[in-house]
Amino acid sequence: MQRLECTIQKYKWGKKGLNGLVAQLSGLIKVEEDESYAELWMGTHKNGPSKIKNEGILLSEYFEKNPKVLGEHEKNGLNFLFKVLSVGSSLSVQSHPTKEQAIYLHSKDPKNYPDDNHKPELAIALTEFELLCGFRKPEEILSNIKLNKEIEEIIGEEEMKKFSIKNDEEENKNSLKIIFTKIWTAPEEKIKQILNKILERISKKEEKTNIDNLIIRLNNQFPEDIGILAPLFLNFFTLKPGEATFLGPNEPHAYLFGDCVECMALSDNTIRAGLTPKFKDVQTLCENLTYKMSGPPIFESKKFANGIVEYSPPVEEFVVHKLDVRKT
């Protein structure tokens, strides 16, 4: 077994100092209290490669010199990237492309889409972990729109009539795509007007809902940003330690707070559409989302052996095992 020296990503949304597990696990001699420690990367991706600590060489070089340690499945190098995340404030509203879409996006815009690979990912909570993930059930979306009628100015009466709990699944997917796209591509000034109306109304409520409080919180982090409306459409829930969610291609999500481990195919491709100062590609995100509506997408683990729990998502690149050393 080799000890790794891992890359630490200091993105703005990371937890400060030793408040997060990334800093605690980093192995750094000195952790700065005011620095944001967001992600710890374990793998061979060019944007954050790991090193063999005792030998001072890249993990990828070690594999080239010792190909047998990878086995048959990984004979061309690691097919996955493993991370620890410490989320102190919201990440972007985002999705990840399919393999075919990744090839196209990379060829068209390699700066913003650095890989020609897909990025299915599994997130397993290490602490209580808040997130937005997947579209809500149709009745919840309709209820949230009616409770926040200001956005009907953008959606329009005709589209509101088409979206109904009486429709079949495909009809509602098509309607939701139109509604979501109209909102996310609306003029910036119109969005600001709508958001300010919603925030003014919410601020006067004596009893605020969880969604109300989240809207206020997101506005404090990203004032007048379109992503503030994401909780009306996406499931807002909290994973307990050990619980997981699997994010397939073109599923919308945004991590909000907490620590988790992530395992994903070897890619750093992200399609962003709000709650970020980074490059946004709203049209690509809206065009390609699945628009599948359900409850919170909790991914079920299973017992693999004594002291071993397995998380096996429907992808060929990885399976994650959680070991309890007290029981193995």
CSV table of C-alpha atoms in Angstrom, one decimal:
chain,number,residue,atom,x,y,z
A,1,MET,CA,0.0,0.0,0.0
A,2,GLN,CA,1.3,3.4,-1.0
A,3,ARG,CA,0.6,6.7,0.8
A,4,LEU,CA,-0.6,9.5,-1.5
A,5,GLU,CA,0.0,13.2,-1.5
A,6,CYS,CA,-3.2,14.6,-2.8
A,7,THR,CA,-4.2,17.8,-4.5
A,8,ILE,CA,-6.3,20.3,-2.5
A,9,GLN,CA,-8.7,22.6,-4.4
A,10,LYS,CA,-9.3,25.9,-2.6
A,11,TYR,CA,-12.5,26.9,-4.3
A,12,LYS,CA,-14.4,29.8,-2.7
A,13,TRP,CA,-17.4,27.6,-1.6
A,14,GLY,CA,-15.2,25.3,0.5
A,15,LYS,CA,-15.2,25.3,4.3
A,16,LYS,CA,-12.8,27.6,6.1
A,17,GLY,CA,-9.7,26.2,7.8
A,18,LEU,CA,-10.2,23.0,9.9
A,19,ASN,CA,-14.0,23.3,9.9
A,20,GLY,CA,-14.1,20.8,7.0
A,21,LEU,CA,-12.9,17.3,6.5
A,22,VAL,CA,-10.8,18.3,3.5
A,23,ALA,CA,-8.4,20.3,5.6
A,24,GLN,CA,-8.5,17.7,8.4
A,25,LEU,CA,-7.5,15.0,6.0
A,26,SER,CA,-5.1,17.1,3.9
A,27,GLY,CA,-1.9,16.2,5.7
A,28,LEU,CA,-0.9,19.9,5.4
A,29,ILE,CA,1.6,21.1,8.0
A,30,LYS,CA,-0.2,24.4,8.3
A,31,VAL,CA,-3.9,25.0,7.6
A,32,GLU,CA,-4.9,28.7,7.2
A,33,GLU,CA,-8.0,29.6,9.2
A,34,ASP,CA,-9.2,32.0,6.5
A,35,GLU,CA,-8.5,29.7,3.5
A,36,SER,CA,-11.3,27.8,1.8
A,37,TYR,CA,-10.5,24.1,1.6
A,38,ALA,CA,-13.1,22.7,-0.9
A,39,GLU,CA,-11.9,19.4,-2.4
A,40,LEU,CA,-9.3,16.7,-1.9
A,41,TRP,CA,-8.6,14.8,-5.1
A,42,MET,CA,-7.3,11.2,-5.2
A,43,GLY,CA,-6.4,10.1,-8.7
A,44,THR,CA,-4.6,10.9,-11.9
A,45,HIS,CA,-6.7,13.7,-13.4
A,46,LYS,CA,-4.5,16.4,-14.9
A,47,ASN,CA,-6.3,19.1,-13.0
A,48,GLY,CA,-5.3,17.7,-9.7
A,49,PRO,CA,-3.0,14.7,-9.9
A,50,SER,CA,-1.9,12.7,-6.8
A,51,LYS,CA,1.7,11.8,-6.0
A,52,ILE,CA,3.3,8.8,-4.4
A,53,LYS,CA,4.4,10.4,-1.2
A,54,ASN,CA,7.6,8.4,-0.5
A,55,GLU,CA,8.8,8.4,-4.1
A,56,GLY,CA,7.8,11.9,-5.1
A,57,ILE,CA,6.4,10.8,-8.5
A,58,LEU,CA,3.0,11.2,-10.0
A,59,LEU,CA,0.5,8.4,-9.4
A,60,SER,CA,0.1,8.1,-13.1
A,61,GLU,CA,3.9,7.6,-13.5
A,62,TYR,CA,3.8,4.9,-10.9
A,63,PHE,CA,1.0,3.1,-12.8
A,64,GLU,CA,3.0,3.3,-16.0
A,65,LYS,CA,6.0,1.7,-14.3
A,66,ASN,CA,3.8,-0.9,-12.4
A,67,PRO,CA,0.9,-1.6,-14.7
A,68,LYS,CA,0.1,-4.9,-12.9
A,69,VAL,CA,-1.1,-3.1,-9.7
A,70,LEU,CA,-4.1,-1.8,-11.6
A,71,GLY,CA,-5.4,-5.2,-12.7
A,72,GLU,CA,-7.3,-5.9,-16.0
A,73,HIS,CA,-10.2,-3.5,-15.4
A,74,GLU,CA,-7.9,-0.5,-15.1
A,75,LYS,CA,-5.2,-1.6,-17.6
A,76,ASN,CA,-5.3,1.8,-19.4
A,77,GLY,CA,-5.1,3.8,-16.2
A,78,LEU,CA,-7.6,4.8,-13.5
A,79,ASN,CA,-11.0,5.2,-14.9
A,80,PHE,CA,-12.3,7.1,-11.9
A,81,LEU,CA,-11.6,10.1,-9.7
A,82,PHE,CA,-12.2,9.9,-5.9
A,83,LYS,CA,-12.7,13.1,-3.9
A,84,VAL,CA,-13.6,14.5,-0.4
A,85,LEU,CA,-15.7,17.6,-0.5
A,86,SER,CA,-16.2,20.2,2.3
A,87,VAL,CA,-19.1,22.5,1.2
A,88,GLY,CA,-19.4,25.7,3.2
A,89,SER,CA,-21.7,27.5,0.7
A,90,SER,CA,-23.7,26.6,-2.4
A,91,LEU,CA,-22.1,25.1,-5.4
A,92,SER,CA,-23.5,25.9,-8.8
A,93,VAL,CA,-26.7,24.6,-10.3
A,94,GLN,CA,-25.2,22.1,-12.6
A,95,SER,CA,-25.3,18.9,-14.6
A,96,HIS,CA,-22.8,16.6,-16.4
A,97,PRO,CA,-22.9,15.5,-20.0
A,98,THR,CA,-23.2,12.0,-21.5
A,99,LYS,CA,-20.1,10.6,-23.3
A,100,GLU,CA,-21.4,11.7,-26.7
A,101,GLN,CA,-22.2,15.2,-25.4
A,102,ALA,CA,-18.8,15.4,-23.7
A,103,ILE,CA,-17.0,14.6,-26.9
A,104,TYR,CA,-18.9,17.4,-28.7
A,105,LEU,CA,-18.6,20.0,-26.0
A,106,HIS,CA,-14.8,19.3,-25.6
A,107,SER,CA,-14.2,19.7,-29.3
A,108,LYS,CA,-16.3,22.9,-29.4
A,109,ASP,CA,-15.0,24.5,-26.2
A,110,PRO,CA,-12.0,22.7,-24.6
A,111,LYS,CA,-11.4,25.6,-22.2
A,112,ASN,CA,-14.7,25.1,-20.4
A,113,TYR,CA,-15.1,21.4,-21.1
A,114,PRO,CA,-11.6,20.0,-20.5
A,115,ASP,CA,-12.5,16.3,-21.0
A,116,ASP,CA,-14.1,14.2,-23.7
A,117,ASN,CA,-15.6,11.9,-21.1
A,118,HIS,CA,-18.8,11.7,-19.2
A,119,LYS,CA,-19.0,12.3,-15.4
A,120,PRO,CA,-21.6,10.1,-13.6
A,121,GLU,CA,-20.9,10.6,-9.9
A,122,LEU,CA,-21.8,9.0,-6.6
A,123,ALA,CA,-21.9,11.3,-3.5
A,124,ILE,CA,-21.8,9.6,0.0
A,125,ALA,CA,-22.4,11.8,3.0
A,126,LEU,CA,-19.7,12.0,5.7
A,127,THR,CA,-21.7,14.5,7.8
A,128,GLU,CA,-25.3,15.7,7.3
A,129,PHE,CA,-25.2,16.9,3.7
A,130,GLU,CA,-27.7,19.4,2.2
A,131,LEU,CA,-28.3,19.4,-1.5
A,132,LEU,CA,-30.7,20.1,-4.3
A,133,CYS,CA,-31.0,17.1,-6.6
A,134,GLY,CA,-33.4,16.0,-9.4
A,135,PHE,CA,-36.7,17.5,-10.3
A,136,ARG,CA,-39.5,17.4,-7.7
A,137,LYS,CA,-42.7,15.5,-8.4
A,138,PRO,CA,-45.1,17.4,-10.7
A,139,GLU,CA,-47.6,18.2,-7.8
A,140,GLU,CA,-44.7,19.8,-5.8
A,141,ILE,CA,-43.5,21.9,-8.6
A,142,LEU,CA,-47.1,23.1,-9.3
A,143,SER,CA,-47.6,23.9,-5.7
A,144,ASN,CA,-44.3,25.8,-5.5
A,145,ILE,CA,-45.2,27.9,-8.6
A,146,LYS,CA,-48.6,28.7,-7.1
A,147,LEU,CA,-47.0,29.8,-3.8
A,148,ASN,CA,-44.6,31.9,-5.8
A,149,LYS,CA,-46.9,33.3,-8.4
A,150,GLU,CA,-44.5,36.0,-9.4
A,151,ILE,CA,-42.7,33.6,-11.7
A,152,GLU,CA,-45.9,33.0,-13.7
A,153,GLU,CA,-45.1,36.3,-15.4
A,154,ILE,CA,-42.3,34.5,-17.1
A,155,ILE,CA,-43.9,31.1,-17.6
A,156,GLY,CA,-47.2,32.4,-19.1
A,157,GLU,CA,-50.8,31.2,-18.7
A,158,GLU,CA,-50.7,28.9,-21.6
A,159,GLU,CA,-47.7,26.9,-20.4
A,160,MET,CA,-49.1,26.7,-16.9
A,161,LYS,CA,-52.3,25.1,-18.2
A,162,LYS,CA,-50.2,22.4,-20.1
A,163,PHE,CA,-48.4,21.3,-17.0
A,164,SER,CA,-50.8,19.1,-14.9
A,165,ILE,CA,-50.7,16.2,-12.6
A,166,LYS,CA,-53.3,14.6,-14.9
A,167,ASN,CA,-50.8,14.4,-17.8
A,168,ASP,CA,-48.7,11.4,-18.6
A,169,GLU,CA,-45.0,11.5,-17.8
A,170,GLU,CA,-43.8,12.5,-21.3
A,171,GLU,CA,-46.3,15.3,-21.6
A,172,ASN,CA,-45.1,16.8,-18.3
A,173,LYS,CA,-41.5,16.3,-19.2
A,174,ASN,CA,-42.0,18.4,-22.3
A,175,SER,CA,-44.0,21.0,-20.4
A,176,LEU,CA,-41.4,21.2,-17.7
A,177,LYS,CA,-38.6,21.6,-20.2
A,178,ILE,CA,-40.4,24.6,-21.7
A,179,ILE,CA,-41.2,26.2,-18.3
A,180,PHE,CA,-37.7,25.7,-16.9
A,181,THR,CA,-36.0,26.9,-20.1
A,182,LYS,CA,-38.3,30.0,-20.2
A,183,ILE,CA,-37.3,30.9,-16.7
A,184,TRP,CA,-33.6,30.2,-17.0
A,185,THR,CA,-33.2,32.1,-20.3
A,186,ALA,CA,-35.4,35.1,-19.3
A,187,PRO,CA,-33.7,38.5,-19.5
A,188,GLU,CA,-31.5,39.3,-16.4
A,189,GLU,CA,-33.5,42.4,-15.5
A,190,LYS,CA,-36.7,40.5,-15.5
A,191,ILE,CA,-35.3,37.8,-13.3
A,192,LYS,CA,-34.1,40.5,-10.8
A,193,GLN,CA,-37.5,42.0,-10.7
A,194,ILE,CA,-39.2,38.7,-10.0
A,195,LEU,CA,-36.7,37.7,-7.4
A,196,ASN,CA,-37.0,41.0,-5.6
A,197,LYS,CA,-40.8,40.7,-5.5
A,198,ILE,CA,-40.5,37.1,-4.1
A,199,LEU,CA,-37.9,38.2,-1.5
A,200,GLU,CA,-39.9,41.2,-0.4
A,201,ARG,CA,-43.0,39.0,0.1
A,202,ILE,CA,-41.1,36.3,1.9
A,203,SER,CA,-39.4,38.8,4.2
A,204,LYS,CA,-42.9,39.8,5.5
A,205,LYS,CA,-44.0,36.3,6.4
A,206,GLU,CA,-44.1,35.5,10.1
A,207,GLU,CA,-43.8,31.7,9.4
A,208,LYS,CA,-41.3,30.9,6.7
A,209,THR,CA,-41.1,27.5,5.0
A,210,ASN,CA,-37.8,25.6,4.4
A,211,ILE,CA,-37.9,26.8,0.8
A,212,ASP,CA,-38.4,30.4,1.9
A,213,ASN,CA,-35.4,30.2,4.2
A,214,LEU,CA,-33.3,28.6,1.5
A,215,ILE,CA,-34.2,31.2,-1.1
A,216,ILE,CA,-33.1,33.9,1.4
A,217,ARG,CA,-29.9,32.1,2.1
A,218,LEU,CA,-29.0,31.6,-1.5
A,219,ASN,CA,-29.8,35.3,-2.2
A,220,ASN,CA,-27.3,36.2,0.5
A,221,GLN,CA,-24.7,34.1,-1.2
A,222,PHE,CA,-25.5,35.0,-4.8
A,223,PRO,CA,-27.7,38.2,-4.9
A,224,GLU,CA,-30.4,38.3,-7.6
A,225,ASP,CA,-29.0,35.1,-9.3
A,226,ILE,CA,-31.4,32.9,-11.3
A,227,GLY,CA,-30.2,29.8,-9.3
A,228,ILE,CA,-32.1,31.2,-6.3
A,229,LEU,CA,-35.2,29.8,-7.9
A,230,ALA,CA,-33.8,26.2,-8.1
A,231,PRO,CA,-35.4,25.0,-4.9
A,232,LEU,CA,-38.9,25.6,-6.4
A,233,PHE,CA,-38.1,22.9,-9.0
A,234,LEU,CA,-35.4,20.6,-7.5
A,235,ASN,CA,-35.7,18.3,-4.5
A,236,PHE,CA,-34.2,19.9,-1.3
A,237,PHE,CA,-33.1,17.3,1.2
A,238,THR,CA,-30.4,16.2,3.6
A,239,LEU,CA,-28.3,13.0,3.4
A,240,LYS,CA,-27.4,11.5,6.7
A,241,PRO,CA,-23.8,10.1,7.1
A,242,GLY,CA,-23.5,6.9,5.0
A,243,GLU,CA,-26.5,7.8,2.8
A,244,ALA,CA,-25.8,8.4,-0.9
A,245,THR,CA,-27.2,9.8,-4.1
A,246,PHE,CA,-26.2,8.9,-7.6
A,247,LEU,CA,-26.1,11.6,-10.3
A,248,GLY,CA,-26.3,10.2,-13.9
A,249,PRO,CA,-25.9,12.4,-17.0
A,250,ASN,CA,-28.0,15.5,-17.3
A,251,GLU,CA,-29.5,15.4,-13.8
A,252,PRO,CA,-29.6,18.9,-12.2
A,253,HIS,CA,-28.1,19.3,-8.8
A,254,ALA,CA,-26.4,21.8,-6.4
A,255,TYR,CA,-24.6,20.9,-3.2
A,256,LEU,CA,-25.4,23.3,-0.4
A,257,PHE,CA,-23.6,22.4,2.8
A,258,GLY,CA,-21.7,19.5,4.5
A,259,ASP,CA,-18.9,17.0,3.8
A,260,CYS,CA,-19.1,14.0,1.5
A,261,VAL,CA,-17.0,11.7,-0.6
A,262,GLU,CA,-17.5,11.6,-4.3
A,263,CYS,CA,-16.5,9.0,-6.8
A,264,MET,CA,-16.9,9.7,-10.5
A,265,ALA,CA,-15.8,8.8,-14.0
A,266,LEU,CA,-12.5,10.4,-14.9
A,267,SER,CA,-13.7,13.8,-16.0
A,268,ASP,CA,-14.0,17.4,-14.8
A,269,ASN,CA,-16.8,18.4,-17.2
A,270,THR,CA,-19.5,20.5,-15.6
A,271,ILE,CA,-22.4,22.4,-17.3
A,272,ARG,CA,-23.3,25.3,-15.0
A,273,ALA,CA,-26.4,27.5,-15.0
A,274,GLY,CA,-26.5,29.5,-11.8
A,275,LEU,CA,-25.1,30.2,-8.3
A,276,THR,CA,-21.6,30.6,-9.6
A,277,PRO,CA,-19.2,33.3,-10.9
A,278,LYS,CA,-17.8,30.8,-13.3
A,279,PHE,CA,-18.7,30.2,-17.0
A,280,LYS,CA,-22.4,29.4,-17.4
A,281,ASP,CA,-23.9,27.4,-20.3
A,282,VAL,CA,-27.6,27.8,-19.7
A,283,GLN,CA,-28.8,26.8,-23.1
A,284,THR,CA,-26.8,23.5,-23.1
A,285,LEU,CA,-28.0,22.6,-19.6
A,286,CYS,CA,-31.7,23.4,-20.4
A,287,GLU,CA,-31.6,21.5,-23.7
A,288,ASN,CA,-30.1,18.3,-22.3
A,289,LEU,CA,-31.7,17.7,-18.9
A,290,THR,CA,-33.7,14.6,-18.5
A,291,TYR,CA,-36.6,16.4,-16.8
A,292,LYS,CA,-37.3,13.2,-14.9
A,293,MET,CA,-39.5,14.1,-11.9
A,294,SER,CA,-39.4,12.1,-8.6
A,295,GLY,CA,-38.8,12.3,-4.9
A,296,PRO,CA,-35.3,12.8,-3.5
A,297,PRO,CA,-33.0,10.3,-5.3
A,298,ILE,CA,-31.5,8.4,-2.4
A,299,PHE,CA,-29.1,5.6,-3.7
A,300,GLU,CA,-29.4,2.4,-1.7
A,301,SER,CA,-26.3,0.6,-0.5
A,302,LYS,CA,-26.1,-3.1,0.3
A,303,LYS,CA,-24.2,-5.3,2.7
A,304,PHE,CA,-21.3,-6.8,0.8
A,305,ALA,CA,-19.6,-8.7,3.7
A,306,ASN,CA,-19.1,-8.3,7.5
A,307,GLY,CA,-18.1,-4.7,8.0
A,308,ILE,CA,-18.3,-3.8,4.3
A,309,VAL,CA,-21.1,-1.8,2.6
A,310,GLU,CA,-21.2,-1.6,-1.2
A,311,TYR,CA,-22.4,1.3,-3.3
A,312,SER,CA,-22.7,0.0,-6.9
A,313,PRO,CA,-24.2,2.5,-9.3
A,314,PRO,CA,-25.1,1.5,-12.9
A,315,VAL,CA,-21.7,2.5,-14.4
A,316,GLU,CA,-18.7,0.4,-15.4
A,317,GLU,CA,-16.0,2.8,-14.1
A,318,PHE,CA,-16.4,2.3,-10.3
A,319,VAL,CA,-17.9,0.7,-7.3
A,320,VAL,CA,-17.4,2.1,-3.8
A,321,HIS,CA,-16.9,0.0,-0.6
A,322,LYS,CA,-17.2,1.4,2.9
A,323,LEU,CA,-15.2,-0.5,5.4
A,324,ASP,CA,-15.8,-0.6,9.1
A,325,VAL,CA,-12.4,-1.7,10.4
A,326,ARG,CA,-13.9,-2.7,13.7
A,327,LYS,CA,-15.9,-5.4,12.0
A,328,THR,CA,-13.7,-6.6,9.2
